[in-house]
Short mmCIF file of C-alpha atoms and ligand atoms in Angstrom, two decimals:
data_model
loop_
_atom_site.label_atom_id
_atom_site.label_comp_id
_atom_site.label_asym_id
_atom_site.label_seq_id
_atom_site.Cartn_x
_atom_site.Cartn_y
_atom_site.Cartn_z
CA MET A 1 16.21 -21.23 31.49
CA LYS A 2 16.47 -17.46 31.60
CA VAL A 3 17.92 -15.34 28.83
CA CYS A 4 19.39 -12.08 30.16
CA LYS A 5 20.36 -9.06 28.16
CA PHE A 6 22.51 -6.31 29.62
CA GLY A 7 22.33 -2.93 27.90
CA GLY A 8 25.16 -0.49 27.23
CA SER A 9 24.97 1.31 30.56
CA SER A 10 25.17 -2.08 32.35
CA VAL A 11 28.57 -2.77 30.80
CA ALA A 12 29.87 0.80 30.62
CA THR A 13 32.39 0.46 33.46
CA ALA A 14 34.24 -2.20 35.43
CA GLU A 15 31.85 -1.68 38.39
CA GLN A 16 28.90 -2.30 36.11
CA ILE A 17 30.44 -5.46 34.64
CA ASP A 18 31.11 -6.57 38.19
CA ALA A 19 27.39 -6.09 38.93
CA VAL A 20 26.54 -8.07 35.78
CA CYS A 21 28.71 -10.98 36.94
CA ARG A 22 27.07 -10.98 40.37
CA ILE A 23 23.62 -11.06 38.79
CA VAL A 24 24.58 -13.98 36.54
CA GLN A 25 26.14 -15.84 39.46
CA ALA A 26 23.07 -15.27 41.65
CA ASP A 27 20.79 -17.51 39.58
CA PRO A 28 21.85 -20.79 37.92
CA GLU A 29 18.96 -20.45 35.46
CA ARG A 30 20.68 -17.44 33.88
CA ARG A 31 22.48 -19.49 31.28
CA LEU A 32 22.35 -17.31 28.22
CA VAL A 33 23.62 -13.75 28.54
CA VAL A 34 23.55 -11.14 25.77
CA VAL A 35 25.63 -8.00 26.14
CA SER A 36 25.67 -4.64 24.40
CA ALA A 37 28.80 -2.62 23.78
CA PRO A 38 29.90 -0.36 26.66
CA GLY A 39 27.52 2.60 26.68
CA LYS A 40 27.63 6.01 28.33
CA ARG A 41 29.29 6.35 31.75
CA HIS A 42 27.54 9.70 32.30
CA SER A 43 25.06 11.78 30.36
CA ASP A 44 27.57 13.58 28.12
CA ASP A 45 29.71 10.52 27.45
CA THR A 46 29.92 8.76 24.06
CA LYS A 47 28.88 5.13 23.55
CA VAL A 48 31.55 2.76 22.26
CA THR A 49 29.32 2.07 19.24
CA ASP A 50 29.42 5.77 18.36
CA LEU A 51 33.20 5.84 18.85
CA LEU A 52 33.43 2.91 16.45
CA ILE A 53 31.24 4.65 13.89
CA ALA A 54 33.53 7.70 14.17
CA LEU A 55 36.50 5.40 13.65
CA ALA A 56 34.92 3.92 10.53
CA HIS A 57 34.23 7.41 9.19
CA ALA A 58 37.83 8.45 9.86
CA ARG A 59 39.09 5.59 7.72
CA LEU A 60 36.44 6.07 5.02
CA SER A 61 37.28 9.75 4.70
CA GLY A 62 40.94 8.89 4.30
CA GLY A 63 41.96 10.87 7.37
CA PRO A 64 44.12 9.68 10.28
CA CYS A 65 42.54 6.99 12.45
CA ASP A 66 44.87 6.93 15.45
CA GLU A 67 42.92 9.28 17.67
CA ALA A 68 39.59 7.55 17.01
CA LEU A 69 41.19 4.14 17.52
CA ASP A 70 42.81 5.21 20.78
CA ALA A 71 39.44 6.46 22.06
CA VAL A 72 37.94 2.97 21.67
CA VAL A 73 40.93 1.15 23.10
CA ALA A 74 40.96 3.56 26.07
CA ARG A 75 37.39 2.58 26.98
CA TYR A 76 38.31 -1.12 27.13
CA ALA A 77 41.59 -0.37 28.91
CA GLU A 78 39.71 1.51 31.62
CA ILE A 79 37.32 -1.41 32.05
CA ALA A 80 40.11 -4.00 32.10
CA GLU A 81 42.05 -2.01 34.64
CA GLY A 82 39.01 -1.64 36.87
CA LEU A 83 38.41 -5.37 36.69
CA GLY A 84 41.99 -6.09 37.67
CA VAL A 85 42.66 -7.83 34.36
CA PRO A 86 46.33 -7.71 33.23
CA ALA A 87 47.07 -4.73 30.96
CA SER A 88 48.13 -7.15 28.23
CA ARG A 89 44.47 -8.19 27.89
CA ILE A 90 43.99 -5.04 25.84
CA ASP A 91 46.39 -6.23 23.12
CA PRO A 92 43.95 -8.64 21.46
CA ILE A 93 41.23 -5.98 21.52
CA SER A 94 43.53 -3.48 19.90
CA ALA A 95 44.64 -6.12 17.36
CA ASP A 96 41.03 -7.00 16.61
CA LEU A 97 40.18 -3.35 15.92
CA ARG A 98 43.24 -2.92 13.73
CA SER A 99 42.40 -6.00 11.71
CA ARG A 100 38.82 -4.78 11.17
CA LEU A 101 40.23 -1.38 10.14
CA ALA A 102 42.46 -3.10 7.61
CA GLU A 103 39.49 -4.80 5.92
CA SER A 104 38.41 -3.58 2.50
CA CYS A 105 36.26 -0.49 2.67
CA GLU A 106 35.03 -0.77 -0.87
CA ASP A 107 31.57 -1.45 0.50
CA LYS A 108 31.30 1.37 3.06
CA ASP A 109 28.30 -0.06 4.84
CA LEU A 110 29.77 -3.53 5.33
CA PHE A 111 33.04 -2.03 6.48
CA THR A 112 31.23 0.17 9.02
CA ASP A 113 29.17 -2.80 10.23
CA SER A 114 32.29 -4.83 10.88
CA LEU A 115 33.70 -2.06 13.07
CA LYS A 116 30.39 -1.45 14.86
CA ALA A 117 30.18 -5.12 15.79
CA ALA A 118 33.56 -4.92 17.54
CA GLY A 119 31.88 -3.12 20.46
CA GLU A 120 29.63 -6.01 21.43
CA ASP A 121 32.06 -8.71 20.35
CA ASN A 122 34.94 -7.59 22.56
CA CYS A 123 32.61 -6.84 25.43
CA ALA A 124 31.16 -10.37 25.34
CA ARG A 125 34.66 -11.90 25.37
CA LEU A 126 35.62 -9.73 28.33
CA VAL A 127 32.50 -10.61 30.32
CA ALA A 128 33.05 -14.34 29.64
CA GLU A 129 36.62 -14.04 30.91
CA CYS A 130 35.47 -12.16 33.99
CA LEU A 131 32.98 -14.88 34.88
CA THR A 132 35.58 -17.57 34.26
CA ALA A 133 37.98 -15.75 36.60
CA ARG A 134 35.27 -15.98 39.26
CA GLY A 135 35.01 -19.70 38.87
CA VAL A 136 31.89 -19.76 36.69
CA GLU A 137 31.95 -21.98 33.63
CA ALA A 138 31.32 -19.32 31.00
CA HIS A 139 31.95 -19.41 27.24
CA TYR A 140 31.84 -16.75 24.60
CA VAL A 141 29.72 -17.87 21.65
CA GLY A 142 29.43 -15.64 18.59
CA PRO A 143 26.59 -15.27 16.10
CA LYS A 144 28.51 -17.07 13.34
CA GLU A 145 29.10 -20.18 15.39
CA ALA A 146 25.55 -20.15 16.72
CA GLY A 147 23.99 -19.48 13.32
CA LEU A 148 22.32 -16.11 13.84
CA LEU A 149 21.29 -15.39 10.27
CA LEU A 150 20.22 -11.93 9.18
CA SER A 151 19.03 -10.35 5.95
CA ASP A 152 21.67 -8.78 3.75
CA GLU A 153 20.94 -5.19 4.81
CA PRO A 154 23.96 -3.63 6.52
CA GLY A 155 22.97 -1.46 9.48
CA ASN A 156 19.35 -2.47 9.17
CA ALA A 157 19.41 -6.26 8.98
CA GLN A 158 16.38 -8.32 9.95
CA VAL A 159 16.37 -11.74 11.55
CA LEU A 160 15.74 -14.66 9.17
CA ASP A 161 13.26 -17.19 10.54
CA GLU A 162 15.26 -20.10 9.20
CA CYS A 163 17.93 -19.51 11.86
CA TYR A 164 15.83 -20.68 14.81
CA PRO A 165 16.37 -24.46 14.73
CA ARG A 166 20.14 -24.08 14.77
CA LEU A 167 20.13 -21.26 17.31
CA ALA A 168 18.12 -23.49 19.64
CA GLU A 169 21.22 -25.66 20.07
CA VAL A 170 22.78 -22.89 22.18
CA ALA A 171 20.63 -24.22 25.03
CA ASP A 172 22.60 -27.50 25.02
CA ARG A 173 25.92 -25.81 25.67
CA PRO A 174 27.53 -26.30 29.04
CA GLY A 175 27.78 -23.49 31.58
CA VAL A 176 26.83 -19.90 30.86
CA THR A 177 26.94 -18.68 27.27
CA ILE A 178 27.94 -15.06 26.72
CA PHE A 179 26.66 -13.82 23.40
CA PRO A 180 27.39 -10.45 21.75
CA GLY A 181 24.28 -8.51 20.74
CA PHE A 182 23.64 -6.31 17.72
CA PHE A 183 25.14 -8.33 14.86
CA GLY A 184 24.84 -11.52 12.91
CA TYR A 185 25.67 -12.85 9.48
CA ALA A 186 23.95 -12.74 6.12
CA THR A 187 23.60 -16.04 4.23
CA SER A 188 26.51 -14.85 2.08
CA GLY A 189 28.67 -14.98 5.22
CA LYS A 190 29.01 -11.20 5.51
CA LEU A 191 28.80 -9.63 8.96
CA VAL A 192 25.81 -7.29 9.20
CA THR A 193 24.35 -5.32 12.10
CA LEU A 194 20.79 -4.95 13.26
CA PRO A 195 19.32 -1.43 13.58
CA ARG A 196 20.68 0.63 16.51
CA GLY A 197 19.68 -0.79 19.88
CA GLY A 198 19.75 -4.21 18.23
CA SER A 199 21.04 -6.13 21.24
CA ASP A 200 17.46 -6.17 22.51
CA THR A 201 16.60 -8.06 19.34
CA THR A 202 19.47 -10.51 19.78
CA GLY A 203 18.22 -11.26 23.30
CA ALA A 204 14.64 -11.69 22.11
CA VAL A 205 15.66 -13.99 19.25
CA LEU A 206 17.73 -16.18 21.56
CA ALA A 207 14.94 -16.28 24.14
CA LYS A 208 12.56 -17.49 21.46
CA ALA A 209 15.09 -19.96 20.04
CA VAL A 210 15.71 -21.69 23.38
CA ASN A 211 12.10 -21.23 24.50
CA ALA A 212 13.22 -19.37 27.62
CA ASP A 213 10.98 -19.10 30.66
CA VAL A 214 11.66 -15.39 30.77
CA TYR A 215 13.64 -12.77 28.89
CA GLU A 216 15.31 -10.60 31.53
CA ASN A 217 16.27 -7.23 30.13
CA PHE A 218 18.65 -5.45 32.49
CA THR A 219 18.97 -1.72 32.15
CA ASP A 220 19.56 1.38 34.30
CA VAL A 221 16.06 2.14 35.49
CA ASP A 222 13.97 0.46 38.18
CA ALA A 223 10.88 0.11 36.04
CA VAL A 224 8.84 1.49 33.21
CA PHE A 225 6.95 4.46 34.61
CA ALA A 226 3.32 5.40 34.06
CA ALA A 227 4.34 8.74 32.53
CA ASN A 228 7.45 10.51 31.33
CA PRO A 229 9.38 11.59 34.49
CA ASN A 230 10.45 14.75 32.65
CA ILE A 231 6.80 15.78 32.50
CA VAL A 232 5.23 14.24 35.61
CA ASP A 233 7.00 14.40 38.98
CA ASP A 234 7.79 11.02 40.41
CA PRO A 235 5.43 8.92 38.25
CA ALA A 236 4.31 5.52 39.51
CA PRO A 237 6.25 2.45 38.34
CA ILE A 238 4.32 -0.02 36.20
CA ARG A 239 4.70 -3.50 37.68
CA GLU A 240 3.03 -5.43 34.90
CA LEU A 241 1.81 -4.59 31.44
CA THR A 242 0.70 -6.62 28.46
CA TYR A 243 2.47 -6.71 25.15
CA ARG A 244 -0.37 -4.73 23.62
CA GLU A 245 -0.08 -2.01 26.25
CA MET A 246 3.66 -1.94 25.75
CA ARG A 247 3.27 -1.55 22.02
CA GLU A 248 0.86 1.38 22.42
CA LEU A 249 3.10 3.12 24.97
CA ALA A 250 6.22 2.56 22.88
CA TYR A 251 4.38 3.92 19.86
CA ALA A 252 3.65 7.15 21.68
CA GLY A 253 7.19 7.73 22.79
CA PHE A 254 7.88 5.50 25.81
CA SER A 255 11.48 4.49 25.33
CA VAL A 256 10.97 0.96 26.59
CA PHE A 257 11.98 -1.08 23.58
CA HIS A 258 12.24 -0.64 19.92
CA ASP A 259 8.83 -2.05 18.88
CA GLU A 260 10.30 -4.53 16.44
CA ALA A 261 12.93 -5.76 18.88
CA ILE A 262 10.58 -7.79 20.98
CA MET A 263 8.55 -9.33 18.18
CA PRO A 264 10.19 -12.77 18.60
CA VAL A 265 9.29 -13.08 22.30
CA PHE A 266 5.89 -11.56 21.68
CA HIS A 267 5.10 -14.26 19.12
CA ALA A 268 6.45 -16.96 21.40
CA GLY A 269 4.49 -15.60 24.39
CA ILE A 270 7.65 -15.38 26.52
CA PRO A 271 7.40 -12.81 29.33
CA ILE A 272 9.93 -9.98 29.47
CA HIS A 273 11.21 -8.76 32.80
CA ILE A 274 12.77 -5.29 32.74
CA ARG A 275 15.16 -4.95 35.68
CA ASN A 276 17.77 -2.58 37.02
CA THR A 277 21.36 -3.85 37.02
CA ASN A 278 22.00 -1.63 40.02
CA ASN A 279 18.93 -2.78 41.91
CA PRO A 280 18.50 -6.40 40.86
CA GLU A 281 16.27 -7.16 43.86
CA GLY A 282 13.77 -4.52 42.71
CA ALA A 283 10.44 -5.62 41.28
CA GLY A 284 11.08 -4.16 37.82
CA THR A 285 8.39 -4.31 35.15
CA ARG A 286 7.03 -7.51 33.64
CA ILE A 287 5.63 -7.56 30.13
CA VAL A 288 3.23 -10.44 29.73
CA VAL A 289 0.65 -11.83 27.34
CA GLU A 290 -2.27 -11.47 29.77
CA ARG A 291 -2.56 -9.77 33.12
CA SER A 292 -5.27 -9.45 35.72
CA ILE A 293 -6.88 -6.05 35.58
CA ASP A 294 -7.02 -4.90 39.16
CA ASN A 295 -5.28 -1.55 39.09
CA GLY A 296 -7.66 0.80 37.32
CA PRO A 297 -8.38 1.42 33.67
CA ALA A 298 -5.03 2.95 32.67
CA VAL A 299 -1.42 1.77 32.95
CA GLY A 300 0.25 4.76 31.37
CA ILE A 301 -0.14 8.18 29.78
CA ALA A 302 2.07 8.96 26.81
CA ALA A 303 2.50 11.80 24.35
CA MET A 304 3.95 11.75 20.87
CA ASP A 305 5.04 15.09 19.42
CA GLU A 306 5.85 16.19 15.89
CA VAL A 307 2.65 15.18 14.22
CA CYS A 308 0.77 17.13 11.57
CA SER A 309 -2.67 16.77 10.14
CA ILE A 310 -3.65 16.98 6.47
CA TYR A 311 -7.26 18.14 6.47
CA VAL A 312 -9.32 17.43 3.35
CA GLN A 313 -12.87 18.53 2.70
CA LYS A 314 -15.10 17.69 -0.26
CA TYR A 315 -18.85 17.94 -0.53
CA LEU A 316 -20.43 14.43 -0.79
CA MET A 317 -17.11 12.77 0.02
CA ASN A 318 -18.93 9.88 1.70
CA ARG A 319 -20.58 8.90 -1.61
CA GLU A 320 -17.44 9.04 -3.72
CA VAL A 321 -16.24 5.47 -4.12
CA GLY A 322 -12.44 5.21 -3.96
CA PHE A 323 -11.79 8.67 -2.54
CA GLY A 324 -9.84 7.35 0.46
CA ARG A 325 -7.82 5.03 -1.72
CA ARG A 326 -6.87 7.81 -4.13
CA LEU A 327 -5.87 10.09 -1.27
CA LEU A 328 -3.73 7.40 0.34
CA ALA A 329 -2.23 6.51 -3.05
CA ILE A 330 -0.81 10.03 -3.22
CA LEU A 331 0.82 9.52 0.18
CA GLU A 332 2.06 6.11 -0.93
CA ASP A 333 3.62 7.63 -4.04
CA GLU A 334 5.44 10.11 -1.85
CA GLY A 335 6.58 7.38 0.57
CA ILE A 336 4.68 8.84 3.53
CA PRO A 337 3.32 6.41 6.12
CA PHE A 338 0.14 7.59 7.79
CA GLU A 339 -0.64 7.27 11.49
CA HIS A 340 -4.39 7.82 11.77
CA ILE A 341 -7.36 8.86 9.65
CA PRO A 342 -10.17 10.32 11.72
CA SER A 343 -13.06 11.07 9.36
CA GLY A 344 -16.38 12.90 9.15
CA ILE A 345 -19.03 12.87 6.42
CA ASP A 346 -17.44 15.28 3.99
CA ASP A 347 -14.07 15.65 5.72
CA LEU A 348 -11.17 13.59 6.77
CA SER A 349 -7.80 14.23 8.30
CA VAL A 350 -4.71 12.18 7.74
CA LEU A 351 -2.20 12.37 10.56
CA VAL A 352 1.42 11.94 9.58
CA ARG A 353 4.71 12.42 11.35
CA GLU A 354 6.44 15.74 10.64
CA ALA A 355 9.62 13.84 9.76
CA PHE A 356 7.90 12.51 6.64
CA PHE A 357 6.41 15.86 5.70
CA PRO A 358 9.05 18.51 5.03
CA ALA A 359 7.96 21.75 3.32
CA ASP A 360 8.70 20.61 -0.26
CA VAL A 361 6.78 17.35 0.19
CA GLU A 362 3.92 19.22 1.81
CA GLN A 363 3.66 21.59 -1.12
CA ARG A 364 3.61 18.72 -3.60
CA VAL A 365 1.07 16.66 -1.68
CA VAL A 366 -1.28 19.58 -1.12
CA GLY A 367 -1.08 20.47 -4.81
CA ARG A 368 -1.77 16.91 -5.90
CA VAL A 369 -4.69 16.47 -3.50
CA ARG A 370 -6.24 19.69 -4.76
CA ASP A 371 -5.74 18.90 -8.45
CA GLU A 372 -6.20 15.13 -8.62
CA LEU A 373 -9.05 14.78 -6.12
CA ALA A 374 -10.86 18.05 -6.89
CA VAL A 375 -11.42 18.74 -3.21
CA ASP A 376 -13.11 21.85 -1.82
CA ASP A 377 -10.43 22.44 0.76
CA VAL A 378 -7.09 21.02 1.80
CA SER A 379 -4.91 22.43 4.54
CA VAL A 380 -2.16 21.26 6.86
CA GLU A 381 -1.95 21.87 10.59
CA HIS A 382 1.47 21.55 12.19
CA GLY A 383 2.62 21.38 15.80
CA LEU A 384 0.30 18.65 17.02
CA SER A 385 0.86 15.99 19.66
CA LEU A 386 -1.00 12.76 20.25
CA VAL A 387 -1.71 12.19 23.91
CA MET A 388 -2.59 8.60 24.69
CA ILE A 389 -4.20 6.88 27.63
CA VAL A 390 -3.25 3.21 27.54
CA GLY A 391 -4.66 0.31 29.53
CA GLU A 392 -6.40 -3.03 29.04
CA GLY A 393 -8.76 -2.08 31.86
CA MET A 394 -10.45 0.59 29.73
CA ARG A 395 -12.39 -1.97 27.77
CA HIS A 396 -14.49 -2.89 30.77
CA THR A 397 -14.73 0.48 32.50
CA VAL A 398 -17.53 2.94 31.96
CA GLY A 399 -16.69 6.63 31.82
CA VAL A 400 -12.99 6.54 30.96
CA ALA A 401 -13.44 8.96 28.05
CA ALA A 402 -15.66 11.25 30.12
CA ARG A 403 -12.98 11.47 32.81
CA ALA A 404 -10.32 12.14 30.18
CA CYS A 405 -12.30 14.93 28.54
CA ASP A 406 -13.01 16.41 31.93
CA ALA A 407 -9.32 16.31 32.89
CA LEU A 408 -8.36 17.97 29.61
CA ALA A 409 -11.00 20.65 30.07
CA ARG A 410 -9.76 21.36 33.60
CA ALA A 411 -6.26 21.84 32.20
CA ASN A 412 -7.71 24.21 29.59
CA VAL A 413 -6.55 21.96 26.75
CA ASN A 414 -8.48 22.16 23.51
CA ILE A 415 -9.01 18.72 21.93
CA GLU A 416 -8.26 18.88 18.21
CA MET A 417 -9.04 15.24 17.50
CA ILE A 418 -10.26 12.12 19.29
CA ASN A 419 -9.41 8.63 18.11
CA GLN A 420 -10.89 5.75 19.98
CA GLY A 421 -12.47 2.52 18.97
CA SER A 422 -10.09 0.61 16.76
CA SER A 423 -7.71 -0.10 19.58
CA GLU A 424 -9.34 -1.57 22.63
CA VAL A 425 -6.44 -0.63 24.85
CA SER A 426 -5.89 3.02 24.09
CA MET A 427 -7.60 6.34 23.64
CA MET A 428 -5.93 9.09 21.72
CA TYR A 429 -6.35 12.84 21.82
CA GLY A 430 -4.77 15.22 19.31
CA VAL A 431 -3.76 18.47 21.02
CA LYS A 432 -1.47 21.41 20.24
CA THR A 433 2.09 20.51 21.20
CA GLU A 434 2.36 23.42 23.62
CA ASP A 435 -0.62 21.96 25.50
CA ALA A 436 0.68 18.36 25.57
CA PRO A 437 2.65 18.46 28.86
CA ARG A 438 -0.33 20.07 30.62
CA ALA A 439 -2.59 17.43 29.12
CA VAL A 440 -0.34 14.59 30.30
CA ARG A 441 -0.09 15.99 33.82
CA SER A 442 -3.83 16.45 34.12
CA LEU A 443 -4.61 12.96 32.75
CA TYR A 444 -2.00 11.44 35.04
CA ALA A 445 -3.56 13.17 38.05
CA GLU A 446 -6.97 11.92 36.96
CA TYR A 447 -6.04 8.24 36.64
CA PHE A 448 -3.12 7.89 39.01
CA GLY A 449 -3.43 10.82 41.43
N1 LIG B 1 25.55 -0.95 20.79
C1 LIG B 1 24.48 -0.83 19.88
C2 LIG B 1 23.92 0.58 19.91
O1 LIG B 1 24.43 1.44 20.60
C3 LIG B 1 23.43 -1.85 20.08
C4 LIG B 1 22.83 -1.92 21.45
O2 LIG B 1 23.38 -1.38 22.40
O3 LIG B 1 21.77 -2.53 21.60
O4 LIG B 1 22.98 0.86 19.22
#
C-alpha cells in the first residue's frame, strides 16, 4: 500500500487536481491520499491557508469579513468550475466557512485553527468527489473519524503516539481514502492544527500507521537538487539519499521537508519518494534508510545563513571544571538554543542563530558571560554562514576535507570555523555570509563538476 501526499501547488487549480486524480488512478496501490489546501497558482499568489488566516483575523478584529470570505470561496469556485462540477457544489463550502466563522472566538487560537483547517478539509472532499465522478471508489475520511489525536497546542500541535492503533484501521477501508492534511483533534475533542506545512506530517503519520510500503510525496519539483538552484546553475538532481543526509541538508536550508514532519516514517523505516505531480513518470528523489554509496563522497552542498558566533576566551579554560555548563546555562536562561560549539584550549565559540540573538539579548548575554564567568574576552561576530558538504560516502573517502579546503581557497573564501567529526555524514565550514554563495559554487564544482 502506498500513501500519497499532494502539496498545495498540486491542488491549486482544477488542472492540478485533474493531474492528482490521474496519478491516483494510475496505481491501485495508491489507496491513502493526503491533500493540502490549494496553494499558490503563481509566485505572487496567496495560499488558501493564508486567506483563511486573514479571514480569521478579520473576524477577530471585529471588522467586516465579507471580502476575506469571498476570496476563499472564489478559489474553490474557480477549481469547481474548472473541474466541470455544478456551481451549486460551492454552496456547502461557503456554508462550512460561514459556520466556522460563527463559532465562538473567545479562544482566538482555537477559532483560527478551525478556519485554517477548512482549507484542507474542503479540498479533500472535493478531490474525493472528483475521483468518484471518474468511477473510482473514493471516500473522504476526516481526522476525527480516523482518530488522529494531537496535543492540545493550537497551531503547533504534535502527534500523540497513542493514536496509531486506531489510525491503522484506515487501511481496512474500501477503495481510496482521501484524507485532509494539517489538522487533527486534541483528546478534549477540540480541532487543532499542526505547524505550517503540517500535511507532510499527516502523510507521514498515516504511512507509519498503515505500515505503507512507501510514502509518496508529490510536489512541484522533479527532485531534490544537490545545491540551491538560485546559487548553482542547473544543479544535479539527487536520486537517492538517506534519512541522515536529508536531515543534514534540511538543517542547512534545503527546503525538502520540515525536519520533524518525517519523524514517523523515519522511525518506521518507510522510504519516502518525492515526485513531481506534473511529471509523475520522472525518477524523483527517494529517501531511504540505507543506500549504496557509488556516486562519490557528497550528495549535496548546502548553506545556512544568519548565524553568529559568541567567542569566549579565558586563560586555563580547559582546567576549569563546569565552565562549559555555566556558559550554556546562561544561554538556557535566555532561551537560546545553540547550534555548534567548536573549542580550543582556552577559547570556545558558541554558534547561535541570529533570530535568537537580537541586540538586547546580545548585550545581556555578553554582560553576564563577562561578569559571571570572569572571562578574559567575549565578543560576538555576526554575518556568518555555515556551508555544509553532506554525504554518507565521506566516511570512507580519504581527502574529502583537503579537497574542500582547496576549493574554498581557490574561491578566495576565508574559513572562519571548521566543524567535522561528530557527524559522520557532514562537514561544516563557517564563512562570512558574503562569501557563502562563492563557497557553495566552488564546492559544488569540486564534488559534482
Ligand atoms: N496548508 C497548510 C500550510 O499552508 C499545510 C500544508 O500545506 O501542509 O501550511
